[in-house]
Tab-separated table of C-alpha atoms in Angstrom:
chain	number	residue	atom	x	y	z
A	117	MET	CA	-27.943	-17.020	-5.691
A	118	ARG	CA	-24.732	-18.974	-5.088
A	119	LYS	CA	-21.971	-17.395	-3.040
A	120	LEU	CA	-19.155	-15.802	-5.082
A	121	ARG	CA	-16.093	-18.008	-4.686
A	122	ARG	CA	-13.681	-16.664	-7.307
A	123	THR	CA	-10.767	-16.683	-4.852
A	124	MET	CA	-9.942	-18.706	-1.793
A	125	LEU	CA	-6.792	-17.173	-0.220
A	126	PHE	CA	-4.759	-19.477	2.006
A	127	ALA	CA	-3.409	-18.101	5.374
A	128	PRO	CA	-1.547	-20.283	7.866
A	129	ALA	CA	-3.589	-20.183	11.087
A	130	ASP	CA	-0.431	-20.090	13.284
A	131	ASN	CA	0.495	-16.596	12.030
A	132	PRO	CA	-1.232	-14.025	14.352
A	133	LYS	CA	-0.937	-11.167	11.798
A	134	LEU	CA	-2.681	-13.101	9.091
A	135	LEU	CA	-5.633	-13.858	11.306
A	136	PHE	CA	-6.653	-10.201	11.224
A	137	ASN	CA	-5.090	-8.655	8.136
A	138	THR	CA	-6.025	-11.213	5.427
A	139	PRO	CA	-9.397	-9.545	4.715
A	140	ILE	CA	-7.455	-6.447	3.548
A	141	TYR	CA	-6.773	-8.283	0.299
A	142	LYS	CA	-10.542	-8.773	-0.231
A	143	PRO	CA	-10.638	-12.409	-1.390
A	144	ASP	CA	-14.081	-13.870	-1.763
A	145	CYS	CA	-13.010	-16.600	0.717
A	146	ILE	CA	-10.221	-16.925	3.268
A	147	ILE	CA	-9.000	-20.390	4.067
A	148	PHE	CA	-7.201	-20.539	7.393
A	149	ASP	CA	-4.809	-23.512	7.224
A	150	LEU	CA	-4.350	-25.926	10.077
A	151	GLU	CA	-3.015	-28.714	7.867
A	152	ASP	CA	0.153	-28.594	5.739
A	153	ALA	CA	1.212	-25.009	6.542
A	154	VAL	CA	1.328	-25.683	10.303
A	155	LYS	CA	4.164	-27.576	11.999
A	156	TYR	CA	3.183	-30.649	13.996
A	157	ALA	CA	4.289	-29.098	17.290
A	158	GLU	CA	2.165	-25.950	16.614
A	159	LYS	CA	-1.164	-27.599	15.584
A	160	ASP	CA	-2.691	-26.990	19.028
A	161	ALA	CA	-1.591	-23.349	19.089
A	162	ALA	CA	-2.877	-22.661	15.573
A	163	ARG	CA	-6.266	-24.143	16.434
A	164	ASP	CA	-6.582	-22.063	19.640
A	165	LEU	CA	-5.549	-18.851	17.848
A	166	LEU	CA	-8.059	-19.424	15.063
A	167	ALA	CA	-10.836	-20.132	17.565
A	168	GLU	CA	-10.201	-16.791	19.386
A	169	ALA	CA	-10.011	-14.952	16.061
A	170	LEU	CA	-13.355	-16.379	14.874
A	171	ARG	CA	-14.929	-15.121	18.105
A	172	VAL	CA	-13.800	-11.491	17.679
A	173	VAL	CA	-12.628	-10.612	14.192
A	174	ASP	CA	-15.117	-9.201	11.710
A	175	TYR	CA	-14.203	-10.689	8.340
A	176	GLY	CA	-16.647	-8.502	6.465
A	177	GLY	CA	-17.831	-9.968	3.246
A	178	CYS	CA	-15.222	-12.796	3.160
A	179	GLU	CA	-16.477	-16.294	3.567
A	180	VAL	CA	-14.182	-17.942	6.177
A	181	PHE	CA	-13.097	-21.571	5.794
A	182	ALA	CA	-10.615	-23.605	7.834
A	183	ARG	CA	-8.619	-26.366	6.191
A	184	ILE	CA	-8.858	-28.843	9.056
A	185	ASN	CA	-6.586	-31.762	9.507
A	186	PRO	CA	-7.997	-35.065	8.138
A	187	LEU	CA	-10.111	-36.923	10.739
A	188	TYR	CA	-7.763	-39.955	10.545
A	189	THR	CA	-5.002	-37.813	12.110
A	190	GLU	CA	-4.868	-37.082	15.813
A	191	PHE	CA	-5.744	-33.439	15.178
A	192	GLY	CA	-8.787	-33.491	12.867
A	193	GLU	CA	-11.553	-34.195	15.326
A	194	GLU	CA	-10.247	-31.685	17.898
A	195	ASP	CA	-10.022	-29.028	15.113
A	196	VAL	CA	-13.734	-29.422	14.497
A	197	ARG	CA	-14.703	-29.697	18.169
A	198	THR	CA	-12.865	-26.444	18.992
A	199	LEU	CA	-13.714	-24.366	15.918
A	200	VAL	CA	-17.428	-25.042	15.314
A	201	PRO	CA	-18.496	-23.647	18.757
A	202	ALA	CA	-16.194	-20.679	18.083
A	203	GLY	CA	-18.163	-19.824	14.896
A	204	LEU	CA	-16.648	-21.807	12.054
A	205	ARG	CA	-19.365	-22.696	9.501
A	206	ALA	CA	-17.285	-23.775	6.486
A	207	MET	CA	-14.409	-26.260	6.378
A	208	ARG	CA	-12.240	-27.905	3.752
A	209	LEU	CA	-11.686	-31.585	4.390
A	210	PRO	CA	-8.295	-32.434	2.862
A	211	MET	CA	-7.332	-35.768	1.271
A	212	CYS	CA	-10.973	-36.772	0.878
A	213	GLU	CA	-11.311	-40.091	-0.885
A	214	SER	CA	-14.776	-41.376	-0.276
A	215	PRO	CA	-18.335	-40.437	0.791
A	216	GLU	CA	-17.704	-42.311	4.049
A	217	GLN	CA	-15.183	-39.674	5.086
A	218	ILE	CA	-17.808	-36.991	4.485
A	219	PHE	CA	-20.415	-39.006	6.445
A	220	GLN	CA	-17.942	-39.261	9.359
A	221	LEU	CA	-17.415	-35.473	9.376
A	222	SER	CA	-21.062	-34.865	8.957
A	223	LYS	CA	-21.959	-37.067	11.923
A	224	LEU	CA	-19.539	-35.046	14.065
A	225	LEU	CA	-21.060	-31.843	12.863
A	226	ASP	CA	-24.602	-33.167	13.644
A	227	GLU	CA	-23.466	-33.807	17.157
A	228	LEU	CA	-21.792	-30.353	17.631
A	229	GLU	CA	-24.770	-28.504	16.065
A	230	GLU	CA	-27.132	-30.157	18.553
A	231	GLU	CA	-24.830	-29.683	21.512
A	232	HIS	CA	-24.204	-25.916	20.858
A	233	GLY	CA	-27.654	-24.982	19.592
A	234	ILE	CA	-26.397	-24.311	16.016
A	235	GLU	CA	-28.885	-24.578	13.171
A	236	PRO	CA	-28.883	-28.185	11.920
A	237	GLY	CA	-26.996	-28.529	8.602
A	238	SER	CA	-25.499	-25.005	8.749
A	239	CYS	CA	-21.894	-26.198	8.998
A	240	LYS	CA	-20.727	-26.783	5.388
A	241	ILE	CA	-17.972	-28.891	3.827
A	242	GLN	CA	-15.646	-28.418	0.911
A	243	ALA	CA	-14.244	-31.816	-0.035
A	244	SER	CA	-10.635	-31.572	-1.230
A	245	LEU	CA	-9.818	-34.198	-3.778
A	246	GLU	CA	-6.078	-34.659	-4.032
A	247	THR	CA	-5.427	-38.305	-4.536
A	248	VAL	CA	-6.177	-40.771	-7.389
A	249	ASN	CA	-9.022	-42.330	-5.317
A	250	GLY	CA	-10.482	-38.932	-4.391
A	251	VAL	CA	-10.611	-37.877	-8.001
A	252	MET	CA	-12.015	-41.201	-9.206
A	253	ASN	CA	-14.833	-40.890	-6.552
A	254	ALA	CA	-15.483	-37.210	-7.309
A	255	GLU	CA	-19.094	-37.705	-8.466
A	256	GLU	CA	-20.128	-39.757	-5.426
A	257	ILE	CA	-18.396	-37.394	-3.000
A	258	ALA	CA	-19.926	-34.271	-4.574
A	259	LYS	CA	-23.396	-35.752	-4.350
A	260	CYS	CA	-23.237	-37.499	-0.977
A	261	SER	CA	-24.329	-34.768	1.477
A	262	ASP	CA	-26.298	-31.503	1.652
A	263	ARG	CA	-23.398	-30.166	3.626
A	264	ILE	CA	-21.163	-30.214	0.549
A	265	THR	CA	-21.031	-26.751	-1.082
A	266	SER	CA	-17.992	-27.351	-3.224
A	267	ILE	CA	-15.273	-29.778	-4.194
A	268	SER	CA	-11.645	-28.614	-4.722
A	269	PHE	CA	-8.693	-30.040	-6.467
A	270	GLY	CA	-5.188	-30.367	-4.939
A	271	SER	CA	-2.688	-31.019	-7.772
A	272	GLU	CA	0.548	-31.479	-5.754
A	273	ASP	CA	-0.614	-34.479	-3.707
A	274	PHE	CA	-2.578	-35.736	-6.697
A	275	THR	CA	0.415	-35.996	-9.010
A	276	LYS	CA	2.420	-37.550	-6.223
A	277	SER	CA	-0.311	-40.172	-5.702
A	278	LEU	CA	-0.474	-40.746	-9.487
A	279	GLY	CA	3.257	-40.932	-10.025
A	280	ALA	CA	3.082	-38.093	-12.520
A	281	VAL	CA	5.448	-35.158	-13.058
A	282	ARG	CA	3.833	-31.836	-12.100
A	283	THR	CA	4.445	-29.315	-14.911
A	284	LYS	CA	3.382	-25.683	-15.450
A	285	GLU	CA	1.662	-26.610	-18.659
A	286	GLY	CA	-0.501	-29.071	-16.666
A	287	SER	CA	-1.444	-31.703	-19.218
A	288	GLU	CA	-0.966	-34.341	-16.445
A	289	ILE	CA	-3.785	-32.831	-14.406
A	290	PHE	CA	-6.156	-31.910	-17.237
A	291	TYR	CA	-8.345	-35.044	-16.967
A	292	ALA	CA	-8.582	-34.756	-13.157
A	293	ARG	CA	-9.521	-31.095	-13.314
A	294	ALA	CA	-12.178	-31.815	-16.023
A	295	LYS	CA	-13.584	-34.680	-13.951
A	296	ILE	CA	-13.912	-32.514	-10.899
A	297	VAL	CA	-15.693	-29.723	-12.846
A	298	LEU	CA	-18.089	-32.269	-14.318
A	299	ALA	CA	-18.755	-33.885	-10.908
A	300	ALA	CA	-19.365	-30.547	-9.286
A	301	ALA	CA	-21.764	-29.429	-12.093
A	302	ALA	CA	-23.663	-32.717	-11.922
A	303	ALA	CA	-24.104	-32.286	-8.133
A	304	GLY	CA	-24.936	-28.577	-8.357
A	305	VAL	CA	-21.981	-27.499	-6.265
A	306	ASP	CA	-18.901	-25.265	-6.933
A	307	ALA	CA	-15.605	-26.592	-8.233
A	308	MET	CA	-12.456	-24.871	-6.916
A	309	ASP	CA	-9.271	-25.148	-8.913
A	310	THR	CA	-5.848	-26.000	-7.494
A	311	VAL	CA	-3.199	-23.563	-6.389
A	312	TRP	CA	-0.375	-22.069	-8.554
A	313	ALA	CA	2.638	-22.394	-6.327
A	314	ASP	CA	5.162	-20.280	-8.284
A	315	ILE	CA	4.242	-16.929	-6.762
A	316	GLY	CA	6.849	-15.058	-8.904
A	317	ASP	CA	5.423	-16.279	-12.244
A	318	LEU	CA	2.407	-14.114	-12.660
A	319	GLU	CA	2.274	-14.677	-16.473
A	320	GLY	CA	2.098	-18.372	-15.924
A	321	PHE	CA	-0.565	-17.862	-13.272
A	322	LYS	CA	-2.653	-15.741	-15.716
A	323	LYS	CA	-2.547	-18.551	-18.284
A	324	GLU	CA	-3.686	-21.055	-15.680
A	325	VAL	CA	-6.529	-18.745	-14.548
A	326	GLN	CA	-7.716	-18.477	-18.097
A	327	SER	CA	-7.879	-22.303	-18.215
A	328	THR	CA	-9.672	-22.242	-14.836
A	329	ILE	CA	-12.328	-19.996	-16.364
A	330	ASN	CA	-12.525	-21.877	-19.696
A	331	MET	CA	-13.017	-25.259	-17.904
A	332	GLY	CA	-15.899	-23.966	-15.690
A	333	PHE	CA	-14.372	-23.751	-12.257
A	334	ALA	CA	-16.116	-21.344	-9.876
A	335	GLY	CA	-12.797	-20.095	-8.571
A	336	LYS	CA	-9.195	-20.700	-7.691
A	337	SER	CA	-7.316	-21.341	-4.539
A	338	CYS	CA	-4.630	-18.673	-4.069
A	339	VAL	CA	-1.418	-18.759	-2.021
A	340	HIS	CA	-0.470	-15.053	-2.282
A	341	PRO	CA	-2.449	-11.809	-2.200
A	342	SER	CA	-1.033	-10.774	-5.614
A	343	GLN	CA	-2.948	-13.701	-7.142
A	344	VAL	CA	-6.303	-12.536	-5.772
A	345	LYS	CA	-6.354	-9.305	-7.833
A	346	ILE	CA	-5.474	-11.168	-11.040
A	347	VAL	CA	-8.206	-13.764	-10.525
A	348	HIS	CA	-10.794	-11.098	-9.692
A	349	SER	CA	-9.939	-9.001	-12.754
A	350	MET	CA	-10.120	-12.082	-15.031
A	351	MET	CA	-13.259	-13.644	-13.461
A	352	THR	CA	-15.289	-10.477	-13.182
A	353	PRO	CA	-17.335	-9.661	-16.322
A	354	SER	CA	-16.853	-6.384	-18.162
A	355	MET	CA	-19.735	-3.849	-17.961
A	356	ASP	CA	-20.229	-4.440	-21.730
A	357	GLU	CA	-20.813	-8.138	-21.074
A	358	VAL	CA	-23.062	-7.321	-18.128
A	359	GLU	CA	-25.218	-4.911	-20.190
A	360	LYS	CA	-25.562	-7.429	-23.029
A	361	SER	CA	-26.544	-10.128	-20.527
A	362	LEU	CA	-29.102	-7.894	-18.898
A	363	LYS	CA	-30.647	-7.183	-22.365
A	364	ILE	CA	-30.796	-10.922	-23.077
A	365	MET	CA	-32.551	-11.575	-19.729
A	366	GLU	CA	-35.032	-8.789	-20.371
A	367	ALA	CA	-35.763	-10.054	-23.843
A	368	ALA	CA	-36.159	-13.627	-22.591
A	369	GLU	CA	-38.603	-12.509	-19.957
A	370	ALA	CA	-40.553	-10.278	-22.312
A	371	ALA	CA	-40.853	-13.142	-24.847
A	372	ASN	CA	-41.712	-15.558	-22.023
A	373	ILE	CA	-38.993	-18.012	-23.027
A	374	VAL	CA	-37.076	-18.342	-19.769
A	375	ASN	CA	-38.300	-21.931	-19.512
A	376	GLY	CA	-38.020	-22.803	-23.204
A	377	GLY	CA	-38.335	-21.174	-26.631
A	378	VAL	CA	-36.391	-18.817	-28.867
A	379	THR	CA	-36.310	-15.076	-29.480
A	380	GLN	CA	-33.836	-12.478	-30.912
A	381	VAL	CA	-31.712	-9.709	-29.507
A	382	ASN	CA	-30.048	-7.398	-32.036
A	383	GLY	CA	-30.619	-9.974	-34.763
A	384	LYS	CA	-29.043	-12.829	-32.791
A	385	MET	CA	-30.950	-15.946	-31.726
A	386	ILE	CA	-31.476	-16.279	-27.953
A	387	ASP	CA	-32.314	-19.645	-26.414
A	388	GLY	CA	-31.878	-21.598	-23.152
A	389	PRO	CA	-28.071	-21.966	-23.003
A	390	ILE	CA	-27.524	-18.322	-23.873
A	391	ILE	CA	-30.027	-17.228	-21.238
A	392	ASP	CA	-28.245	-19.453	-18.703
A	393	LYS	CA	-24.858	-17.853	-19.529
A	394	ALA	CA	-26.374	-14.376	-19.254
A	395	GLN	CA	-27.808	-15.247	-15.817
A	396	LYS	CA	-24.358	-16.510	-14.711
A	397	ILE	CA	-22.701	-13.292	-15.876
A	398	VAL	CA	-25.304	-11.124	-14.096
A	399	GLY	CA	-24.912	-13.306	-10.943
A	400	LEU	CA	-21.145	-12.706	-11.012
A	401	ALA	CA	-21.586	-9.003	-11.584
A	402	LYS	CA	-23.979	-8.767	-8.654
A	403	GLY	CA	-21.671	-10.761	-6.384
A	404	ALA	CA	-18.700	-8.614	-7.345
A	405	GLY	CA	-20.732	-5.445	-6.638
A	406	LEU	CA	-20.828	-4.178	-10.204
A	407	ILE	CA	-24.569	-3.927	-10.212
A	408	LYS	CA	-27.285	-4.200	-7.608
B	33	MET	CA	4.185	-28.601	35.078
B	34	LYS	CA	5.361	-25.609	33.010
B	35	ALA	CA	4.626	-24.767	29.455
B	36	LYS	CA	5.096	-22.002	26.944
B	37	CYS	CA	3.432	-20.787	23.736
B	38	GLY	CA	4.006	-18.063	21.232
B	39	ASN	CA	6.889	-16.365	19.425
B	40	GLU	CA	9.036	-13.339	19.899
B	41	LYS	CA	7.591	-11.779	16.703
B	42	SER	CA	5.650	-8.638	15.938
B	43	SER	CA	1.922	-8.982	16.788
B	44	ASP	CA	2.610	-12.043	18.913
B	45	ALA	CA	3.282	-12.788	22.507
B	46	VAL	CA	5.095	-15.476	24.481
B	47	VAL	CA	3.073	-16.830	27.333
B	48	THR	CA	4.695	-18.975	29.999
B	49	VAL	CA	2.485	-20.935	32.389
B	50	ASN	CA	3.369	-22.635	35.680
B	51	LEU	CA	0.503	-24.552	37.170
B	52	GLU	CA	2.375	-25.369	40.400
B	53	ALA	CA	0.927	-22.259	42.028
B	54	VAL	CA	-1.568	-21.280	44.664
B	55	GLY	CA	-4.140	-18.864	43.249
B	56	ARG	CA	-3.547	-16.733	40.158
B	57	GLU	CA	-0.545	-14.560	39.559
B	58	ILE	CA	-0.283	-12.686	36.250
B	59	LYS	CA	2.752	-10.739	35.125
B	60	ILE	CA	2.719	-8.665	31.924
B	61	LYS	CA	5.916	-7.505	30.214
B	62	SER	CA	5.050	-4.983	27.466
B	63	LYS	CA	6.180	-1.608	26.080
B	64	LEU	CA	2.544	-0.679	26.077
B	65	ILE	CA	1.698	-1.789	29.648
B	66	LYS	CA	0.513	1.655	30.707
B	67	MET	CA	-1.989	1.863	27.856
B	68	PHE	CA	-3.108	-1.737	27.490
B	69	GLY	CA	-1.833	-3.642	30.526
B	70	LYS	CA	-5.254	-4.034	32.086
B	71	SER	CA	-6.788	-5.220	28.867
B	72	MET	CA	-3.982	-7.785	28.417
B	73	GLU	CA	-4.519	-9.031	31.949
B	74	ASN	CA	-8.214	-9.352	31.260
B	75	ALA	CA	-7.484	-11.527	28.225
B	76	VAL	CA	-5.357	-13.894	30.414
B	77	ILE	CA	-8.169	-13.953	33.083
B	78	GLU	CA	-10.795	-14.809	30.463
B	79	ALA	CA	-8.640	-17.694	29.257
B	80	LEU	CA	-8.140	-18.963	32.832
B	81	ASP	CA	-11.874	-18.705	33.475
B	82	GLU	CA	-12.944	-20.453	30.316
B	83	LEU	CA	-10.594	-23.323	31.098
B	84	GLY	CA	-11.526	-23.348	34.790
B	85	GLN	CA	-7.952	-22.878	35.920
B	86	GLU	CA	-7.842	-21.383	39.432
B	87	ASN	CA	-4.112	-21.907	40.183
B	88	ALA	CA	-1.557	-20.587	37.806
B	89	HIS	CA	1.483	-18.337	37.589
B	90	ILE	CA	1.425	-16.677	34.157
B	91	VAL	CA	3.995	-14.441	32.428
B	92	VAL	CA	3.064	-12.637	29.215
B	93	GLU	CA	5.896	-11.160	27.128
B	94	ASP	CA	4.017	-8.943	24.651
B	95	PHE	CA	5.346	-8.052	21.155
B	96	GLY	CA	2.329	-6.002	20.090
B	97	ALA	CA	-0.272	-8.767	20.253
B	98	LEU	CA	-3.980	-8.069	20.153
B	99	ASP	CA	-5.949	-9.317	23.121
B	100	PHE	CA	-7.431	-12.336	21.301
B	101	ILE	CA	-3.865	-13.512	20.417
B	102	ILE	CA	-2.853	-13.253	24.097
B	103	LYS	CA	-5.942	-15.161	25.075
B	104	GLY	CA	-5.272	-17.910	22.524
B	105	ARG	CA	-1.583	-18.245	23.495
B	106	THR	CA	-2.595	-18.437	27.181
B	107	LYS	CA	-5.153	-21.209	26.509
B	108	THR	CA	-2.632	-23.281	24.531
B	109	ALA	CA	0.068	-22.865	27.227
B	110	ILE	CA	-2.363	-23.946	29.942
B	111	LYS	CA	-3.479	-27.008	27.949
B	112	ARG	CA	0.173	-27.939	27.253
B	113	ALA	CA	0.992	-27.605	30.940
B	114	ARG	CA	-1.950	-29.836	31.863
B	115	LYS	CA	-0.849	-32.424	29.335
B	116	ALA	CA	2.591	-32.339	30.898
B	117	GLY	CA	0.922	-33.205	34.233
B	118	GLY	CA	0.575	-29.860	35.884
B	119	ASN	CA	-3.152	-29.556	36.434
B	120	LEU	CA	-3.251	-28.672	40.155
């Protein structure tokens, strides 16, 4: 079963308090930021703080990511060299534009895994696509390495690189978001939606989360704890949906049609796509702790 | 030769390092020194040991930092001092 990644809550890694109190908000994933949220002069300090935090803090059920600096900056490689031995196993590579950038990071991870006796291939990558080139190469990037577990979209840099105006309604990013969801699905990895920066506009945020769900994203990057609760409430199935899905799965199994064929539940036709959706709902419910 | 790291904010610490020293000298300034002084000192010693730094004068001004924060701040301050040319 895939990991639940409904929410990925950003926390600047140079803020000591956030290194230990972010799990209180119970996001599915925490992403400690070493990139845009950290001043140039504090990059070294943020990296050292995060390394020490990874060694001692119990993040419970939260999957911990670091948004490292790109490898073409003077900080990126040192981020990886410091944090992997400290326990980091998932990282977001920002401004990713090509499979070659993933190969470069993967090669560095190969070296560190061998040097520190870490299981080969256990360090995973989320490629962040936030430029025109990155989005255009989404399919190749998503498929290029077993280390890729997800691809994410960054709308602010993307609209800047496109020369488009970023609006709340978001028509200017619809194609890019759809392309990323398709590329992720084709590669069998998760797609993470972009952030909603207007923290005060929770109604606008809810509308965007509905679109996140409708389009098929696995989750949304969040910039404030208040957004986590909203995403979880909207992306967690109701018990009614879960019970219906369980019935569908039971019926499919009883009729032996899990791998093809048709049956009925309460007078409604059940076939492959409906069984797949039921399995997805049950998977979400299990991940969210609604059922065992 | 000298370097500093950290902020005068709650849950943080300011660590000042001078590598122009003979041996290790550690000074902790904290409201909680009676309760946690030893554990803060140990965090500094761990940082020094892990970086192989034998000679250093270190001052920690604590604002309620957990040990791992003090350790991280100490490591960064030492690395900054070395970069500035103070690795004796």
